[in-house]
Amino acid sequence: MGKRFEKFQIDALNLAFEESDHLTKEKKIELMRATGLDMEQITSWFNRRRSQKRARESRGDLERTNAELLQALEESRERETRLQKELEESRRREVQLGAEIQHLRQQLGVVEADSDIDPDLRFVNEHART
């Protein structure tokens, strides 16, 4: 492992990277003269720096995606809760309607006995069952 760069070398490399993350051959030669580093050191430093930049950007993208997914999950949970409440209300209403139907059938039972006498009641009774 090579020695660490001096502060002035890092400052010069950072300044050059801010200008452009890809160097021309002329800019590399200029950096070689200004820093005392060789071409391979400068090229390696820029490659590592670009890799770090991509990794930071990728992490940022992943964090944004994660935040979006967490928000979508929360919205889905809220929707599920609303739907569960609607389902429970529908089931309660179904039970109420079933009881009402049962009550009406009992009333019709009384009417059915009378329908033997009245043909119009027999007609209503037959159509009420379908």
PDB file of C-alpha atoms in Angstrom:
ATOM      1  CA  MET A   1       0.000   0.000   0.000  1.00  0.00           C
ATOM      2  CA  GLY A   2       1.343   3.366  -1.018  1.00  0.00           C
ATOM      3  CA  LYS A   3       1.799   6.376   1.167  1.00  0.00           C
ATOM      4  CA  ARG A   4      -1.026   8.788   1.787  1.00  0.00           C
ATOM      5  CA  PHE A   5      -1.253  11.892  -0.329  1.00  0.00           C
ATOM      6  CA  GLU A   6      -0.317  15.240   1.147  1.00  0.00           C
ATOM      7  CA  LYS A   7      -3.052  17.782   1.811  1.00  0.00           C
ATOM      8  CA  PHE A   8      -1.937  20.047  -1.050  1.00  0.00           C
ATOM      9  CA  GLN A   9      -2.056  17.058  -3.443  1.00  0.00           C
ATOM     10  CA  ILE A  10      -5.585  16.120  -2.340  1.00  0.00           C
ATOM     11  CA  ASP A  11      -6.664  19.754  -2.608  1.00  0.00           C
ATOM     12  CA  ALA A  12      -5.332  19.957  -6.165  1.00  0.00           C
ATOM     13  CA  LEU A  13      -7.004  16.656  -7.125  1.00  0.00           C
ATOM     14  CA  ASN A  14     -10.320  17.733  -5.552  1.00  0.00           C
ATOM     15  CA  LEU A  15     -10.197  21.060  -7.378  1.00  0.00           C
ATOM     16  CA  ALA A  16      -9.552  19.293 -10.676  1.00  0.00           C
ATOM     17  CA  PHE A  17     -12.356  16.791  -9.960  1.00  0.00           C
ATOM     18  CA  GLU A  18     -14.801  19.637  -9.303  1.00  0.00           C
ATOM     19  CA  GLU A  19     -13.946  21.032 -12.744  1.00  0.00           C
ATOM     20  CA  SER A  20     -14.397  17.660 -14.441  1.00  0.00           C
ATOM     21  CA  ASP A  21     -14.544  14.080 -13.206  1.00  0.00           C
ATOM     22  CA  HIS A  22     -12.715  12.947 -16.381  1.00  0.00           C
ATOM     23  CA  LEU A  23      -9.296  14.348 -17.122  1.00  0.00           C
ATOM     24  CA  THR A  24      -7.682  15.114 -20.419  1.00  0.00           C
ATOM     25  CA  LYS A  25      -4.118  13.992 -20.923  1.00  0.00           C
ATOM     26  CA  GLU A  26      -3.020  17.637 -20.696  1.00  0.00           C
ATOM     27  CA  LYS A  27      -4.796  18.113 -17.359  1.00  0.00           C
ATOM     28  CA  LYS A  28      -3.177  14.909 -16.013  1.00  0.00           C
ATOM     29  CA  ILE A  29       0.255  16.200 -16.993  1.00  0.00           C
ATOM     30  CA  GLU A  30      -0.528  19.540 -15.332  1.00  0.00           C
ATOM     31  CA  LEU A  31      -1.589  17.696 -12.150  1.00  0.00           C
ATOM     32  CA  MET A  32       1.567  15.558 -12.269  1.00  0.00           C
ATOM     33  CA  ARG A  33       3.695  18.709 -12.286  1.00  0.00           C
ATOM     34  CA  ALA A  34       1.626  20.469  -9.604  1.00  0.00           C
ATOM     35  CA  THR A  35       1.379  17.514  -7.203  1.00  0.00           C
ATOM     36  CA  GLY A  36       4.462  15.416  -7.858  1.00  0.00           C
ATOM     37  CA  LEU A  37       2.222  12.358  -8.336  1.00  0.00           C
ATOM     38  CA  ASP A  38       2.651  10.015 -11.295  1.00  0.00           C
ATOM     39  CA  MET A  39       0.038   9.371 -14.006  1.00  0.00           C
ATOM     40  CA  GLU A  40      -1.098   6.054 -12.463  1.00  0.00           C
ATOM     41  CA  GLN A  41      -1.660   7.640  -9.040  1.00  0.00           C
ATOM     42  CA  ILE A  42      -3.725  10.449 -10.524  1.00  0.00           C
ATOM     43  CA  THR A  43      -5.733   8.073 -12.729  1.00  0.00           C
ATOM     44  CA  SER A  44      -6.371   5.715  -9.790  1.00  0.00           C
ATOM     45  CA  TRP A  45      -7.431   8.596  -7.539  1.00  0.00           C
ATOM     46  CA  PHE A  46      -9.928   9.813 -10.152  1.00  0.00           C
ATOM     47  CA  ASN A  47     -11.264   6.280 -10.712  1.00  0.00           C
ATOM     48  CA  ARG A  48     -11.805   5.788  -6.967  1.00  0.00           C
ATOM     49  CA  ARG A  49     -13.413   9.210  -6.645  1.00  0.00           C
ATOM     50  CA  ARG A  50     -15.826   8.521  -9.540  1.00  0.00           C
ATOM     51  CA  SER A  51     -16.675   5.166  -7.982  1.00  0.00           C
ATOM     52  CA  GLN A  52     -17.378   6.832  -4.619  1.00  0.00           C
ATOM     53  CA  LYS A  53     -19.534   9.443  -6.338  1.00  0.00           C
ATOM     54  CA  ARG A  54     -21.586   6.738  -8.106  1.00  0.00           C
ATOM     55  CA  ALA A  55     -21.954   4.840  -4.823  1.00  0.00           C
ATOM     56  CA  ARG A  56     -23.214   7.985  -3.041  1.00  0.00           C
ATOM     57  CA  GLU A  57     -25.666   8.679  -5.860  1.00  0.00           C
ATOM     58  CA  SER A  58     -26.814   5.067  -5.800  1.00  0.00           C
ATOM     59  CA  ARG A  59     -27.317   5.219  -2.028  1.00  0.00           C
ATOM     60  CA  GLY A  60     -29.320   8.402  -2.475  1.00  0.00           C
ATOM     61  CA  ASP A  61     -31.482   6.716  -5.115  1.00  0.00           C
ATOM     62  CA  LEU A  62     -31.999   3.728  -2.840  1.00  0.00           C
ATOM     63  CA  GLU A  63     -32.912   5.960   0.094  1.00  0.00           C
ATOM     64  CA  ARG A  64     -35.471   7.844  -2.050  1.00  0.00           C
ATOM     65  CA  THR A  65     -36.911   4.565  -3.325  1.00  0.00           C
ATOM     66  CA  ASN A  66     -37.059   3.227   0.229  1.00  0.00           C
ATOM     67  CA  ALA A  67     -38.879   6.363   1.416  1.00  0.00           C
ATOM     68  CA  GLU A  68     -41.361   6.043  -1.466  1.00  0.00           C
ATOM     69  CA  LEU A  69     -41.947   2.371  -0.673  1.00  0.00           C
ATOM     70  CA  LEU A  70     -42.465   3.114   3.022  1.00  0.00           C
ATOM     71  CA  GLN A  71     -45.007   5.800   2.092  1.00  0.00           C
ATOM     72  CA  ALA A  72     -46.799   3.390  -0.266  1.00  0.00           C
ATOM     73  CA  LEU A  73     -46.815   0.732   2.472  1.00  0.00           C
ATOM     74  CA  GLU A  74     -48.350   3.178   4.945  1.00  0.00           C
ATOM     75  CA  GLU A  75     -51.000   4.185   2.414  1.00  0.00           C
ATOM     76  CA  SER A  76     -51.755   0.512   1.735  1.00  0.00           C
ATOM     77  CA  ARG A  77     -52.143  -0.178   5.436  1.00  0.00           C
ATOM     78  CA  GLU A  78     -54.493   2.776   5.812  1.00  0.00           C
ATOM     79  CA  ARG A  79     -56.500   1.569   2.808  1.00  0.00           C
ATOM     80  CA  GLU A  80     -56.604  -1.953   4.242  1.00  0.00           C
ATOM     81  CA  THR A  81     -57.927  -0.564   7.536  1.00  0.00           C
ATOM     82  CA  ARG A  82     -60.638   1.387   5.706  1.00  0.00           C
ATOM     83  CA  LEU A  83     -61.579  -1.669   3.655  1.00  0.00           C
ATOM     84  CA  GLN A  84     -61.712  -3.839   6.797  1.00  0.00           C
ATOM     85  CA  LYS A  85     -64.105  -1.342   8.382  1.00  0.00           C
ATOM     86  CA  GLU A  86     -66.233  -1.305   5.225  1.00  0.00           C
ATOM     87  CA  LEU A  87     -66.275  -5.112   5.210  1.00  0.00           C
ATOM     88  CA  GLU A  88     -67.318  -5.231   8.863  1.00  0.00           C
ATOM     89  CA  GLU A  89     -70.082  -2.703   8.171  1.00  0.00           C
ATOM     90  CA  SER A  90     -71.225  -4.725   5.144  1.00  0.00           C
ATOM     91  CA  ARG A  91     -71.346  -7.887   7.260  1.00  0.00           C
ATOM     92  CA  ARG A  92     -73.357  -6.106   9.960  1.00  0.00           C
ATOM     93  CA  ARG A  93     -75.737  -4.819   7.314  1.00  0.00           C
ATOM     94  CA  GLU A  94     -76.002  -8.313   5.835  1.00  0.00           C
ATOM     95  CA  VAL A  95     -76.963  -9.703   9.248  1.00  0.00           C
ATOM     96  CA  GLN A  96     -79.531  -6.918   9.687  1.00  0.00           C
ATOM     97  CA  LEU A  97     -80.989  -7.564   6.249  1.00  0.00           C
ATOM     98  CA  GLY A  98     -81.077 -11.315   6.943  1.00  0.00           C
ATOM     99  CA  ALA A  99     -83.026 -10.672  10.133  1.00  0.00           C
ATOM    100  CA  GLU A 100     -85.351  -8.348   8.256  1.00  0.00           C
ATOM    101  CA  ILE A 101     -85.867 -10.961   5.529  1.00  0.00           C
ATOM    102  CA  GLN A 102     -86.571 -13.592   8.183  1.00  0.00           C
ATOM    103  CA  HIS A 103     -89.094 -11.273   9.807  1.00  0.00           C
ATOM    104  CA  LEU A 104     -90.758 -10.568   6.450  1.00  0.00           C
ATOM    105  CA  ARG A 105     -90.891 -14.292   5.669  1.00  0.00           C
ATOM    106  CA  GLN A 106     -92.607 -14.903   8.978  1.00  0.00           C
ATOM    107  CA  GLN A 107     -95.112 -12.221   8.097  1.00  0.00           C
ATOM    108  CA  LEU A 108     -95.534 -13.810   4.672  1.00  0.00           C
ATOM    109  CA  GLY A 109     -96.166 -17.126   6.369  1.00  0.00           C
ATOM    110  CA  VAL A 110     -99.242 -15.614   7.865  1.00  0.00           C
ATOM    111  CA  VAL A 111    -100.151 -14.197   4.468  1.00  0.00           C
ATOM    112  CA  GLU A 112     -99.461 -17.549   2.766  1.00  0.00           C
ATOM    113  CA  ALA A 113    -102.123 -19.152   4.844  1.00  0.00           C
ATOM    114  CA  ASP A 114    -104.509 -16.411   3.683  1.00  0.00           C
ATOM    115  CA  SER A 115    -103.368 -16.735   0.043  1.00  0.00           C
ATOM    116  CA  ASP A 116    -105.281 -19.966  -0.320  1.00  0.00           C
ATOM    117  CA  ILE A 117    -108.362 -17.800  -0.075  1.00  0.00           C
ATOM    118  CA  ASP A 118    -107.222 -14.807  -2.234  1.00  0.00           C
ATOM    119  CA  PRO A 119    -105.646 -15.588  -5.687  1.00  0.00           C
ATOM    120  CA  ASP A 120    -103.964 -12.148  -5.809  1.00  0.00           C
ATOM    121  CA  LEU A 121    -102.079 -12.902  -2.584  1.00  0.00           C
ATOM    122  CA  ARG A 122    -100.986 -16.268  -4.040  1.00  0.00           C
ATOM    123  CA  PHE A 123     -99.485 -14.399  -7.047  1.00  0.00           C
ATOM    124  CA  VAL A 124     -97.582 -11.949  -4.781  1.00  0.00           C
ATOM    125  CA  ASN A 125     -96.369 -14.826  -2.639  1.00  0.00           C
ATOM    126  CA  GLU A 126     -95.014 -16.799  -5.595  1.00  0.00           C
ATOM    127  CA  HIS A 127     -93.125 -13.800  -6.965  1.00  0.00           C
ATOM    128  CA  ALA A 128     -91.745 -12.799  -3.583  1.00  0.00           C
ATOM    129  CA  ARG A 129     -89.854 -16.121  -3.355  1.00  0.00           C
ATOM    130  CA  THR A 130     -87.961 -15.614  -6.634  1.00  0.00           C
TER     131      THR A 130
END
